[in-house]
Amino acid sequence: MARGGGLVFEELPARAAELAGLRIHRALPRRGRRMVGAWCFLDRYGPLSFTREKPMDVGAHPHIGLQTFSWLVEGEIVHNDSLGCEGLIRPGEVSLMTAGPGIAHSEETPRENTGRLHGVQLWVALPEAERGRAASYRHYRETPALELAGGVVRVMAGETLGARSELEMYSELVGLDIEVHAGGRVEIPARRDFEYAALPLKGGVELGGERLNLDSLYYLGMGRDSIRLGSRGGGRVLLIGGAPFEEPVVMWWNFVARTAEEIRAAREDWEQRRRFGEIPGFRGERIGAPAYGARPVDQR
Ligand code: MN
């Protein structure tokens, strides 16, 4: 998909929003760019410092048709779900919840914490052949970290430079957290049949010689052989990619489906307390679904 012989390099400023009082930057989905491979949602929050507050306080809410993927640069989050699973996630760990036909969960800052919070949440659309599989939750404590001369590459999902993440995912994709040392360069081999996007996490990073702005997503298209990163003062960037997702997807609120009818049924089941179950480890509030057709403000 090279344009005029060159490669795609498109800056897409993220949209600032609030999620249960937490300021977030939503990079995906957005007008004109809904997905990158099977990745269909990307929020970044922080970095922030806090004392007695509870910056992450997302009450019980449902999901269908996707996997939620949480990754922290700093701080911690407690996940509880309707399967009875609890996970305390820290930097370097992945919280992966597969919604299948339906699951409910909550995400909160734990009482004991470092007073810092900085991270991302991503969603991955499940392909048709897998979206009916039973809901599940897994907390992965280890992520391959490749120490290179120019930086550190953490393989959150998929495979790169001979290192493979253990995550059970159902589309061909990759997710990397790339730290570039001050004055360092990192080159990541790319697949020509994957589309890619980069989101800076901190510091100043250059991609293919272009300086990246924080709070913008950079869509990099397909047909690349490699992705080259550099930094003068040090920085960190999230790189996602995958084979373009060919199935038509309907996304609304916390649901990923194929038809409006499926979305309406999921919404109704959540409102009527069917299908999704209760969360045994959670004492807080249950988030009501917006009216169908309304702007899905609190999408998470
Ligand atoms: Mn969620």
PDB file of C-alpha atoms and ligand atoms in Angstrom:
ATOM      1  CA  MET A   1       0.000   0.000   0.000  1.00  0.00           C
ATOM      2  CA  ALA A   2       2.892   2.298  -0.752  1.00  0.00           C
ATOM      3  CA  ARG A   3       1.764   5.752  -1.807  1.00  0.00           C
ATOM      4  CA  GLY A   4       3.622   7.368  -4.685  1.00  0.00           C
ATOM      5  CA  GLY A   5       6.441   4.870  -4.265  1.00  0.00           C
ATOM      6  CA  GLY A   6       6.886   5.834  -0.599  1.00  0.00           C
ATOM      7  CA  LEU A   7       5.652   4.298   2.590  1.00  0.00           C
ATOM      8  CA  VAL A   8       2.599   5.396   4.541  1.00  0.00           C
ATOM      9  CA  PHE A   9       3.368   7.656   7.497  1.00  0.00           C
ATOM     10  CA  GLU A  10       0.187   9.231   8.813  1.00  0.00           C
ATOM     11  CA  GLU A  11      -0.103  11.202  12.068  1.00  0.00           C
ATOM     12  CA  LEU A  12      -3.441  10.688  13.827  1.00  0.00           C
ATOM     13  CA  PRO A  13      -3.754  12.850  16.966  1.00  0.00           C
ATOM     14  CA  ALA A  14      -5.329  10.883  19.828  1.00  0.00           C
ATOM     15  CA  ARG A  15      -8.575  12.184  21.316  1.00  0.00           C
ATOM     16  CA  ALA A  16      -8.435  13.329  24.950  1.00  0.00           C
ATOM     17  CA  ALA A  17     -11.348  12.040  27.008  1.00  0.00           C
ATOM     18  CA  GLU A  18     -12.285  11.066  30.544  1.00  0.00           C
ATOM     19  CA  LEU A  19     -12.994   7.559  31.695  1.00  0.00           C
ATOM     20  CA  ALA A  20     -14.567   7.397  35.152  1.00  0.00           C
ATOM     21  CA  GLY A  21     -12.601  10.533  36.112  1.00  0.00           C
ATOM     22  CA  LEU A  22      -9.311   9.360  34.580  1.00  0.00           C
ATOM     23  CA  ARG A  23      -7.933  11.448  31.746  1.00  0.00           C
ATOM     24  CA  ILE A  24      -7.119   9.198  28.796  1.00  0.00           C
ATOM     25  CA  HIS A  25      -5.948   9.581  25.221  1.00  0.00           C
ATOM     26  CA  ARG A  26      -7.875   7.409  22.798  1.00  0.00           C
ATOM     27  CA  ALA A  27      -5.779   6.463  19.769  1.00  0.00           C
ATOM     28  CA  LEU A  28      -8.126   3.770  18.377  1.00  0.00           C
ATOM     29  CA  PRO A  29     -10.769   3.510  17.084  1.00  0.00           C
ATOM     30  CA  ARG A  30     -11.030   6.829  15.300  1.00  0.00           C
ATOM     31  CA  ARG A  31     -12.630   8.219  12.231  1.00  0.00           C
ATOM     32  CA  GLY A  32     -10.828   6.899   9.167  1.00  0.00           C
ATOM     33  CA  ARG A  33      -8.780   4.371  11.123  1.00  0.00           C
ATOM     34  CA  ARG A  34     -10.747   1.860  13.167  1.00  0.00           C
ATOM     35  CA  MET A  35      -8.272  -0.993  13.360  1.00  0.00           C
ATOM     36  CA  VAL A  36      -4.624  -1.928  12.926  1.00  0.00           C
ATOM     37  CA  GLY A  37      -4.601  -5.654  12.179  1.00  0.00           C
ATOM     38  CA  ALA A  38      -6.981  -7.172  14.739  1.00  0.00           C
ATOM     39  CA  TRP A  39      -6.155  -4.398  17.266  1.00  0.00           C
ATOM     40  CA  CYS A  40      -9.367  -2.370  17.494  1.00  0.00           C
ATOM     41  CA  PHE A  41      -8.961  -0.140  20.563  1.00  0.00           C
ATOM     42  CA  LEU A  42      -6.074   1.711  22.194  1.00  0.00           C
ATOM     43  CA  ASP A  43      -6.218   4.022  25.212  1.00  0.00           C
ATOM     44  CA  ARG A  44      -3.198   5.528  26.951  1.00  0.00           C
ATOM     45  CA  TYR A  45      -3.464   6.990  30.466  1.00  0.00           C
ATOM     46  CA  GLY A  46      -0.954   8.816  32.656  1.00  0.00           C
ATOM     47  CA  PRO A  47       1.815   9.289  33.506  1.00  0.00           C
ATOM     48  CA  LEU A  48       0.414  10.654  36.738  1.00  0.00           C
ATOM     49  CA  SER A  49       1.213  10.841  40.447  1.00  0.00           C
ATOM     50  CA  PHE A  50      -1.433  10.584  43.134  1.00  0.00           C
ATOM     51  CA  THR A  51      -1.687  10.339  46.892  1.00  0.00           C
ATOM     52  CA  ARG A  52      -4.989   9.190  48.379  1.00  0.00           C
ATOM     53  CA  GLU A  53      -7.085   9.154  45.227  1.00  0.00           C
ATOM     54  CA  LYS A  54      -7.979   6.119  43.182  1.00  0.00           C
ATOM     55  CA  PRO A  55      -7.219   7.239  39.630  1.00  0.00           C
ATOM     56  CA  MET A  56      -8.301   3.977  38.004  1.00  0.00           C
ATOM     57  CA  ASP A  57     -11.817   3.175  39.126  1.00  0.00           C
ATOM     58  CA  VAL A  58     -13.702   1.491  36.309  1.00  0.00           C
ATOM     59  CA  GLY A  59     -16.706  -0.337  37.739  1.00  0.00           C
ATOM     60  CA  ALA A  60     -18.306  -3.562  36.537  1.00  0.00           C
ATOM     61  CA  HIS A  61     -18.940  -3.553  32.796  1.00  0.00           C
ATOM     62  CA  PRO A  62     -19.448  -6.208  30.102  1.00  0.00           C
ATOM     63  CA  HIS A  63     -17.543  -7.228  26.968  1.00  0.00           C
ATOM     64  CA  ILE A  64     -18.238  -9.512  24.004  1.00  0.00           C
ATOM     65  CA  GLY A  65     -16.266 -10.563  20.934  1.00  0.00           C
ATOM     66  CA  LEU A  66     -12.822  -9.271  21.944  1.00  0.00           C
ATOM     67  CA  GLN A  67      -9.765  -9.699  24.114  1.00  0.00           C
ATOM     68  CA  THR A  68      -8.781  -6.897  26.492  1.00  0.00           C
ATOM     69  CA  PHE A  69      -5.059  -6.409  26.941  1.00  0.00           C
ATOM     70  CA  SER A  70      -3.595  -4.274  29.758  1.00  0.00           C
ATOM     71  CA  TRP A  71       0.033  -3.170  29.907  1.00  0.00           C
ATOM     72  CA  LEU A  72       1.620  -0.802  32.407  1.00  0.00           C
ATOM     73  CA  VAL A  73       4.678   1.412  32.188  1.00  0.00           C
ATOM     74  CA  GLU A  74       4.265   2.453  35.846  1.00  0.00           C
ATOM     75  CA  GLY A  75       1.918   1.584  38.684  1.00  0.00           C
ATOM     76  CA  GLU A  76      -0.576  -1.203  39.229  1.00  0.00           C
ATOM     77  CA  ILE A  77      -4.163  -2.233  38.502  1.00  0.00           C
ATOM     78  CA  VAL A  78      -6.432  -4.852  40.046  1.00  0.00           C
ATOM     79  CA  HIS A  79      -8.684  -6.761  37.675  1.00  0.00           C
ATOM     80  CA  ASN A  80     -11.707  -8.759  38.868  1.00  0.00           C
ATOM     81  CA  ASP A  81     -14.090 -10.621  36.594  1.00  0.00           C
ATOM     82  CA  SER A  82     -17.281 -12.664  36.520  1.00  0.00           C
ATOM     83  CA  LEU A  83     -15.295 -15.928  36.240  1.00  0.00           C
ATOM     84  CA  GLY A  84     -14.024 -15.152  39.757  1.00  0.00           C
ATOM     85  CA  CYS A  85     -10.506 -14.326  38.526  1.00  0.00           C
ATOM     86  CA  GLU A  86      -8.486 -11.596  40.207  1.00  0.00           C
ATOM     87  CA  GLY A  87      -5.232 -10.221  38.845  1.00  0.00           C
ATOM     88  CA  LEU A  88      -2.858  -7.574  40.239  1.00  0.00           C
ATOM     89  CA  ILE A  89      -0.933  -6.289  37.231  1.00  0.00           C
ATOM     90  CA  ARG A  90       2.422  -4.510  37.378  1.00  0.00           C
ATOM     91  CA  PRO A  91       4.807  -3.199  34.709  1.00  0.00           C
ATOM     92  CA  GLY A  92       6.113  -5.958  32.449  1.00  0.00           C
ATOM     93  CA  GLU A  93       3.052  -8.126  32.984  1.00  0.00           C
ATOM     94  CA  VAL A  94       0.046  -8.626  30.727  1.00  0.00           C
ATOM     95  CA  SER A  95      -3.559  -8.986  31.779  1.00  0.00           C
ATOM     96  CA  LEU A  96      -5.422 -10.752  28.954  1.00  0.00           C
ATOM     97  CA  MET A  97      -9.154 -11.321  29.136  1.00  0.00           C
ATOM     98  CA  THR A  98     -10.953 -13.194  26.378  1.00  0.00           C
ATOM     99  CA  ALA A  99     -14.590 -12.135  26.368  1.00  0.00           C
ATOM    100  CA  GLY A 100     -16.039 -14.687  23.948  1.00  0.00           C
ATOM    101  CA  PRO A 101     -19.851 -14.544  24.169  1.00  0.00           C
ATOM    102  CA  GLY A 102     -19.757 -12.500  27.385  1.00  0.00           C
ATOM    103  CA  ILE A 103     -17.824 -11.577  30.524  1.00  0.00           C
ATOM    104  CA  ALA A 104     -17.910  -8.696  33.018  1.00  0.00           C
ATOM    105  CA  HIS A 105     -14.926  -7.137  34.783  1.00  0.00           C
ATOM    106  CA  SER A 106     -13.718  -4.178  36.837  1.00  0.00           C
ATOM    107  CA  GLU A 107     -10.343  -2.409  36.842  1.00  0.00           C
ATOM    108  CA  GLU A 108      -9.136  -0.397  39.821  1.00  0.00           C
ATOM    109  CA  THR A 109      -6.098   1.093  41.462  1.00  0.00           C
ATOM    110  CA  PRO A 110      -5.362  -1.190  44.440  1.00  0.00           C
ATOM    111  CA  ARG A 111      -5.342   0.206  47.977  1.00  0.00           C
ATOM    112  CA  GLU A 112      -1.599  -0.466  48.240  1.00  0.00           C
ATOM    113  CA  ASN A 113       0.131   1.245  45.371  1.00  0.00           C
ATOM    114  CA  THR A 114       3.182   3.183  44.255  1.00  0.00           C
ATOM    115  CA  GLY A 115       1.251   6.429  43.727  1.00  0.00           C
ATOM    116  CA  ARG A 116       2.058   6.313  40.026  1.00  0.00           C
ATOM    117  CA  LEU A 117       0.028   5.257  37.003  1.00  0.00           C
ATOM    118  CA  HIS A 118       0.934   5.077  33.327  1.00  0.00           C
ATOM    119  CA  GLY A 119      -0.250   2.453  30.892  1.00  0.00           C
ATOM    120  CA  VAL A 120      -2.288   1.371  27.925  1.00  0.00           C
ATOM    121  CA  GLN A 121      -5.328  -0.728  27.315  1.00  0.00           C
ATOM    122  CA  LEU A 122      -5.844  -2.422  23.977  1.00  0.00           C
ATOM    123  CA  TRP A 123      -8.579  -4.587  22.544  1.00  0.00           C
ATOM    124  CA  VAL A 124      -8.237  -7.249  19.897  1.00  0.00           C
ATOM    125  CA  ALA A 125     -11.247  -8.285  17.806  1.00  0.00           C
ATOM    126  CA  LEU A 126     -11.796 -12.048  17.851  1.00  0.00           C
ATOM    127  CA  PRO A 127     -12.136 -13.672  14.414  1.00  0.00           C
ATOM    128  CA  GLU A 128     -15.386 -15.403  13.504  1.00  0.00           C
ATOM    129  CA  ALA A 129     -14.011 -18.910  14.146  1.00  0.00           C
ATOM    130  CA  GLU A 130     -12.939 -17.974  17.709  1.00  0.00           C
ATOM    131  CA  ARG A 131     -15.410 -15.434  18.983  1.00  0.00           C
ATOM    132  CA  GLY A 132     -17.744 -18.122  20.362  1.00  0.00           C
ATOM    133  CA  ARG A 133     -15.038 -19.667  22.534  1.00  0.00           C
ATOM    134  CA  ALA A 134     -15.632 -19.661  26.295  1.00  0.00           C
ATOM    135  CA  ALA A 135     -14.591 -16.557  28.217  1.00  0.00           C
ATOM    136  CA  SER A 136     -11.233 -16.794  30.004  1.00  0.00           C
ATOM    137  CA  TYR A 137      -8.707 -14.701  31.885  1.00  0.00           C
ATOM    138  CA  ARG A 138      -4.943 -15.012  32.151  1.00  0.00           C
ATOM    139  CA  HIS A 139      -2.335 -12.974  33.912  1.00  0.00           C
ATOM    140  CA  TYR A 140       1.088 -13.340  32.286  1.00  0.00           C
ATOM    141  CA  ARG A 141       3.892 -12.374  34.668  1.00  0.00           C
ATOM    142  CA  GLU A 142       6.750 -12.746  32.205  1.00  0.00           C
ATOM    143  CA  THR A 143       7.280 -10.870  28.954  1.00  0.00           C
ATOM    144  CA  PRO A 144      10.345 -11.553  26.783  1.00  0.00           C
ATOM    145  CA  ALA A 145      12.658  -8.525  27.023  1.00  0.00           C
ATOM    146  CA  LEU A 146      15.434  -8.262  24.432  1.00  0.00           C
ATOM    147  CA  GLU A 147      18.388  -6.192  25.582  1.00  0.00           C
ATOM    148  CA  LEU A 148      19.908  -4.642  22.470  1.00  0.00           C
ATOM    149  CA  ALA A 149      22.751  -2.163  22.131  1.00  0.00           C
ATOM    150  CA  GLY A 150      20.314   0.657  21.365  1.00  0.00           C
ATOM    151  CA  GLY A 151      17.445  -0.219  23.689  1.00  0.00           C
ATOM    152  CA  VAL A 152      15.111  -2.823  25.142  1.00  0.00           C
ATOM    153  CA  VAL A 153      12.336  -4.521  23.159  1.00  0.00           C
ATOM    154  CA  ARG A 154       9.551  -6.120  25.198  1.00  0.00           C
ATOM    155  CA  VAL A 155       7.529  -8.612  23.186  1.00  0.00           C
ATOM    156  CA  MET A 156       4.038  -8.184  24.622  1.00  0.00           C
ATOM    157  CA  ALA A 157       2.307 -10.154  21.868  1.00  0.00           C
ATOM    158  CA  GLY A 158       3.398 -12.151  18.824  1.00  0.00           C
ATOM    159  CA  GLU A 159       7.007 -12.616  17.785  1.00  0.00           C
ATOM    160  CA  THR A 160       9.999 -10.473  16.895  1.00  0.00           C
ATOM    161  CA  LEU A 161      13.796 -10.876  16.670  1.00  0.00           C
ATOM    162  CA  GLY A 162      13.464 -14.546  17.604  1.00  0.00           C
ATOM    163  CA  ALA A 163      11.505 -13.931  20.812  1.00  0.00           C
ATOM    164  CA  ARG A 164       7.912 -15.048  21.142  1.00  0.00           C
ATOM    165  CA  SER A 165       5.254 -13.984  23.628  1.00  0.00           C
ATOM    166  CA  GLU A 166       3.291 -16.801  25.294  1.00  0.00           C
ATOM    167  CA  LEU A 167      -0.003 -14.981  24.942  1.00  0.00           C
ATOM    168  CA  GLU A 168      -2.830 -17.003  23.507  1.00  0.00           C
ATOM    169  CA  MET A 169      -4.192 -14.833  20.709  1.00  0.00           C
ATOM    170  CA  TYR A 170      -6.186 -15.732  17.642  1.00  0.00           C
ATOM    171  CA  SER A 171      -4.969 -13.496  14.813  1.00  0.00           C
ATOM    172  CA  GLU A 172      -1.532 -12.945  13.344  1.00  0.00           C
ATOM    173  CA  LEU A 173      -0.343  -9.840  15.154  1.00  0.00           C
ATOM    174  CA  VAL A 174       2.457  -8.262  17.111  1.00  0.00           C
ATOM    175  CA  GLY A 175       2.634  -5.867  20.071  1.00  0.00           C
ATOM    176  CA  LEU A 176       5.965  -4.410  21.215  1.00  0.00           C
ATOM    177  CA  ASP A 177       7.055  -1.931  23.879  1.00  0.00           C
ATOM    178  CA  ILE A 178      10.307  -0.469  22.580  1.00  0.00           C
ATOM    179  CA  GLU A 179      12.578   1.543  24.852  1.00  0.00           C
ATOM    180  CA  VAL A 180      15.264   3.456  22.961  1.00  0.00           C
ATOM    181  CA  HIS A 181      18.308   4.515  24.977  1.00  0.00           C
ATOM    182  CA  ALA A 182      19.666   8.068  24.758  1.00  0.00           C
ATOM    183  CA  GLY A 183      21.600   8.237  21.522  1.00  0.00           C
ATOM    184  CA  GLY A 184      20.423   4.726  20.650  1.00  0.00           C
ATOM    185  CA  ARG A 185      18.964   3.121  17.533  1.00  0.00           C
ATOM    186  CA  VAL A 186      16.709   0.094  17.314  1.00  0.00           C
ATOM    187  CA  GLU A 187      15.665  -1.674  14.128  1.00  0.00           C
ATOM    188  CA  ILE A 188      12.671  -3.991  14.168  1.00  0.00           C
ATOM    189  CA  PRO A 189      12.172  -6.372  11.233  1.00  0.00           C
ATOM    190  CA  ALA A 190       8.681  -5.896   9.771  1.00  0.00           C
ATOM    191  CA  ARG A 191       6.419  -8.176   7.760  1.00  0.00           C
ATOM    192  CA  ARG A 192       5.304  -6.745   4.442  1.00  0.00           C
ATOM    193  CA  ASP A 193       1.834  -8.306   4.858  1.00  0.00           C
ATOM    194  CA  PHE A 194       1.292  -6.626   8.248  1.00  0.00           C
ATOM    195  CA  GLU A 195       0.057  -3.089   8.770  1.00  0.00           C
ATOM    196  CA  TYR A 196       1.682  -1.233  11.688  1.00  0.00           C
ATOM    197  CA  ALA A 197       1.114   1.741  13.969  1.00  0.00           C
ATOM    198  CA  ALA A 198       3.273   3.399  16.626  1.00  0.00           C
ATOM    199  CA  LEU A 199       2.219   5.306  19.740  1.00  0.00           C
ATOM    200  CA  PRO A 200       4.916   7.170  21.716  1.00  0.00           C
ATOM    201  CA  LEU A 201       4.795   6.432  25.444  1.00  0.00           C
ATOM    202  CA  LYS A 202       7.486   8.766  26.767  1.00  0.00           C
ATOM    203  CA  GLY A 203      10.442  10.892  25.787  1.00  0.00           C
ATOM    204  CA  GLY A 204      11.462  11.796  22.277  1.00  0.00           C
ATOM    205  CA  VAL A 205      11.528   9.055  19.679  1.00  0.00           C
ATOM    206  CA  GLU A 206      12.170   9.300  15.940  1.00  0.00           C
ATOM    207  CA  LEU A 207      10.770   6.795  13.491  1.00  0.00           C
ATOM    208  CA  GLY A 208      12.413   6.624  10.080  1.00  0.00           C
ATOM    209  CA  GLY A 209      13.972   9.993  10.915  1.00  0.00           C
ATOM    210  CA  GLU A 210      10.634  11.673  11.804  1.00  0.00           C
ATOM    211  CA  ARG A 211      10.143  12.986  15.320  1.00  0.00           C
ATOM    212  CA  LEU A 212       7.006  11.492  16.943  1.00  0.00           C
ATOM    213  CA  ASN A 213       4.635  13.621  19.025  1.00  0.00           C
ATOM    214  CA  LEU A 214       3.303  12.239  22.288  1.00  0.00           C
ATOM    215  CA  ASP A 215      -0.453  11.648  22.096  1.00  0.00           C
ATOM    216  CA  SER A 216      -0.461  10.945  18.377  1.00  0.00           C
ATOM    217  CA  LEU A 217      -0.815   7.546  16.781  1.00  0.00           C
ATOM    218  CA  TYR A 218       1.301   7.041  13.667  1.00  0.00           C
ATOM    219  CA  TYR A 219      -0.214   4.747  11.085  1.00  0.00           C
ATOM    220  CA  LEU A 220       2.614   3.128   9.107  1.00  0.00           C
ATOM    221  CA  GLY A 221       0.676   1.027   6.586  1.00  0.00           C
ATOM    222  CA  MET A 222       1.933  -2.177   4.986  1.00  0.00           C
ATOM    223  CA  GLY A 223       4.866  -3.183   2.806  1.00  0.00           C
ATOM    224  CA  ARG A 224       7.652  -2.333   5.230  1.00  0.00           C
ATOM    225  CA  ASP A 225      10.740  -4.510   5.662  1.00  0.00           C
ATOM    226  CA  SER A 226      11.784  -2.867   8.893  1.00  0.00           C
ATOM    227  CA  ILE A 227      10.947  -0.109  11.326  1.00  0.00           C
ATOM    228  CA  ARG A 228      13.841   2.054  12.482  1.00  0.00           C
ATOM    229  CA  LEU A 229      13.706   3.988  15.722  1.00  0.00           C
ATOM    230  CA  GLY A 230      16.148   6.411  17.258  1.00  0.00           C
ATOM    231  CA  SER A 231      16.278   8.790  20.202  1.00  0.00           C
ATOM    232  CA  ARG A 232      18.545  11.612  21.337  1.00  0.00           C
ATOM    233  CA  GLY A 233      17.506  11.801  24.975  1.00  0.00           C
ATOM    234  CA  GLY A 234      15.866   8.378  25.350  1.00  0.00           C
ATOM    235  CA  GLY A 235      12.248   7.399  24.857  1.00  0.00           C
ATOM    236  CA  ARG A 236       9.720   4.667  24.608  1.00  0.00           C
ATOM    237  CA  VAL A 237       7.146   3.714  21.984  1.00  0.00           C
ATOM    238  CA  LEU A 238       4.382   1.129  21.580  1.00  0.00           C
ATOM    239  CA  LEU A 239       4.366  -0.643  18.214  1.00  0.00           C
ATOM    240  CA  ILE A 240       1.355  -2.681  17.124  1.00  0.00           C
ATOM    241  CA  GLY A 241       0.815  -4.548  13.891  1.00  0.00           C
ATOM    242  CA  GLY A 242      -0.981  -7.391  12.242  1.00  0.00           C
ATOM    243  CA  ALA A 243      -2.541  -8.842   9.143  1.00  0.00           C
ATOM    244  CA  PRO A 244      -5.442  -6.561   8.117  1.00  0.00           C
ATOM    245  CA  PHE A 245      -8.653  -7.818   9.737  1.00  0.00           C
ATOM    246  CA  GLU A 246     -10.865  -8.731   6.805  1.00  0.00           C
ATOM    247  CA  GLU A 247     -14.160  -9.424   8.608  1.00  0.00           C
ATOM    248  CA  PRO A 248     -16.692  -6.612   8.941  1.00  0.00           C
ATOM    249  CA  VAL A 249     -16.866  -5.530  12.566  1.00  0.00           C
ATOM    250  CA  VAL A 250     -19.560  -3.609  14.439  1.00  0.00           C
ATOM    251  CA  MET A 251     -18.229  -1.893  17.584  1.00  0.00           C
ATOM    252  CA  TRP A 252     -20.449  -0.181  20.129  1.00  0.00           C
ATOM    253  CA  TRP A 253     -19.668   0.643  23.779  1.00  0.00           C
ATOM    254  CA  ASN A 254     -17.780  -2.381  25.109  1.00  0.00           C
ATOM    255  CA  PHE A 255     -18.951  -4.776  22.464  1.00  0.00           C
ATOM    256  CA  VAL A 256     -17.372  -6.081  19.272  1.00  0.00           C
ATOM    257  CA  ALA A 257     -19.791  -7.975  17.044  1.00  0.00           C
ATOM    258  CA  ARG A 258     -20.883  -8.473  13.451  1.00  0.00           C
ATOM    259  CA  THR A 259     -24.431  -7.119  13.504  1.00  0.00           C
ATOM    260  CA  ALA A 260     -26.448  -4.415  15.263  1.00  0.00           C
ATOM    261  CA  GLU A 261     -28.809  -7.162  16.456  1.00  0.00           C
ATOM    262  CA  GLU A 262     -25.994  -8.855  18.395  1.00  0.00           C
ATOM    263  CA  ILE A 263     -25.088  -5.529  19.986  1.00  0.00           C
ATOM    264  CA  ARG A 264     -28.689  -4.843  21.002  1.00  0.00           C
ATOM    265  CA  ALA A 265     -29.020  -8.334  22.512  1.00  0.00           C
ATOM    266  CA  ALA A 266     -25.775  -7.924  24.494  1.00  0.00           C
ATOM    267  CA  ARG A 267     -26.881  -4.498  25.752  1.00  0.00           C
ATOM    268  CA  GLU A 268     -30.267  -5.865  26.822  1.00  0.00           C
ATOM    269  CA  ASP A 269     -28.683  -8.857  28.593  1.00  0.00           C
ATOM    270  CA  TRP A 270     -26.376  -6.525  30.552  1.00  0.00           C
ATOM    271  CA  GLU A 271     -29.271  -4.278  31.546  1.00  0.00           C
ATOM    272  CA  GLN A 272     -31.397  -7.300  32.575  1.00  0.00           C
ATOM    273  CA  ARG A 273     -28.499  -8.911  34.471  1.00  0.00           C
ATOM    274  CA  ARG A 274     -28.396 -11.927  32.188  1.00  0.00           C
ATOM    275  CA  ARG A 275     -25.488 -13.636  30.433  1.00  0.00           C
ATOM    276  CA  PHE A 276     -22.530 -11.770  31.975  1.00  0.00           C
ATOM    277  CA  GLY A 277     -22.763 -12.861  35.615  1.00  0.00           C
ATOM    278  CA  GLU A 278     -21.679 -11.020  38.749  1.00  0.00           C
ATOM    279  CA  ILE A 279     -18.134 -10.218  39.865  1.00  0.00           C
ATOM    280  CA  PRO A 280     -17.501 -11.897  43.230  1.00  0.00           C
ATOM    281  CA  GLY A 281     -14.405  -9.813  44.139  1.00  0.00           C
ATOM    282  CA  PHE A 282     -15.910  -6.417  43.379  1.00  0.00           C
ATOM    283  CA  ARG A 283     -17.934  -4.176  45.721  1.00  0.00           C
ATOM    284  CA  GLY A 284     -18.220  -1.049  43.607  1.00  0.00           C
ATOM    285  CA  GLU A 285     -20.671   0.250  41.070  1.00  0.00           C
ATOM    286  CA  ARG A 286     -22.043  -1.436  37.997  1.00  0.00           C
ATOM    287  CA  ILE A 287     -21.831   0.718  34.858  1.00  0.00           C
ATOM    288  CA  GLY A 288     -25.125   0.974  33.004  1.00  0.00           C
ATOM    289  CA  ALA A 289     -25.147   0.747  29.218  1.00  0.00           C
ATOM    290  CA  PRO A 290     -25.835   3.966  27.306  1.00  0.00           C
ATOM    291  CA  ALA A 291     -28.994   4.110  25.192  1.00  0.00           C
ATOM    292  CA  TYR A 292     -28.368   2.225  21.974  1.00  0.00           C
ATOM    293  CA  GLY A 293     -27.434   4.698  19.278  1.00  0.00           C
ATOM    294  CA  ALA A 294     -26.050   7.183  21.801  1.00  0.00           C
ATOM    295  CA  ARG A 295     -22.407   8.158  21.624  1.00  0.00           C
ATOM    296  CA  PRO A 296     -20.550   5.470  23.574  1.00  0.00           C
ATOM    297  CA  VAL A 297     -18.783   7.890  25.929  1.00  0.00           C
ATOM    298  CA  ASP A 298     -17.494   5.507  28.556  1.00  0.00           C
ATOM    299  CA  GLN A 299     -16.381   2.837  26.160  1.00  0.00           C
ATOM    300  CA  ARG A 300     -13.808   0.705  27.865  1.00  0.00           C
TER     301      ARG A 300
HETATM  302 MN    MN B   1     -13.120  -3.427  30.101  1.00  0.00          MN
END
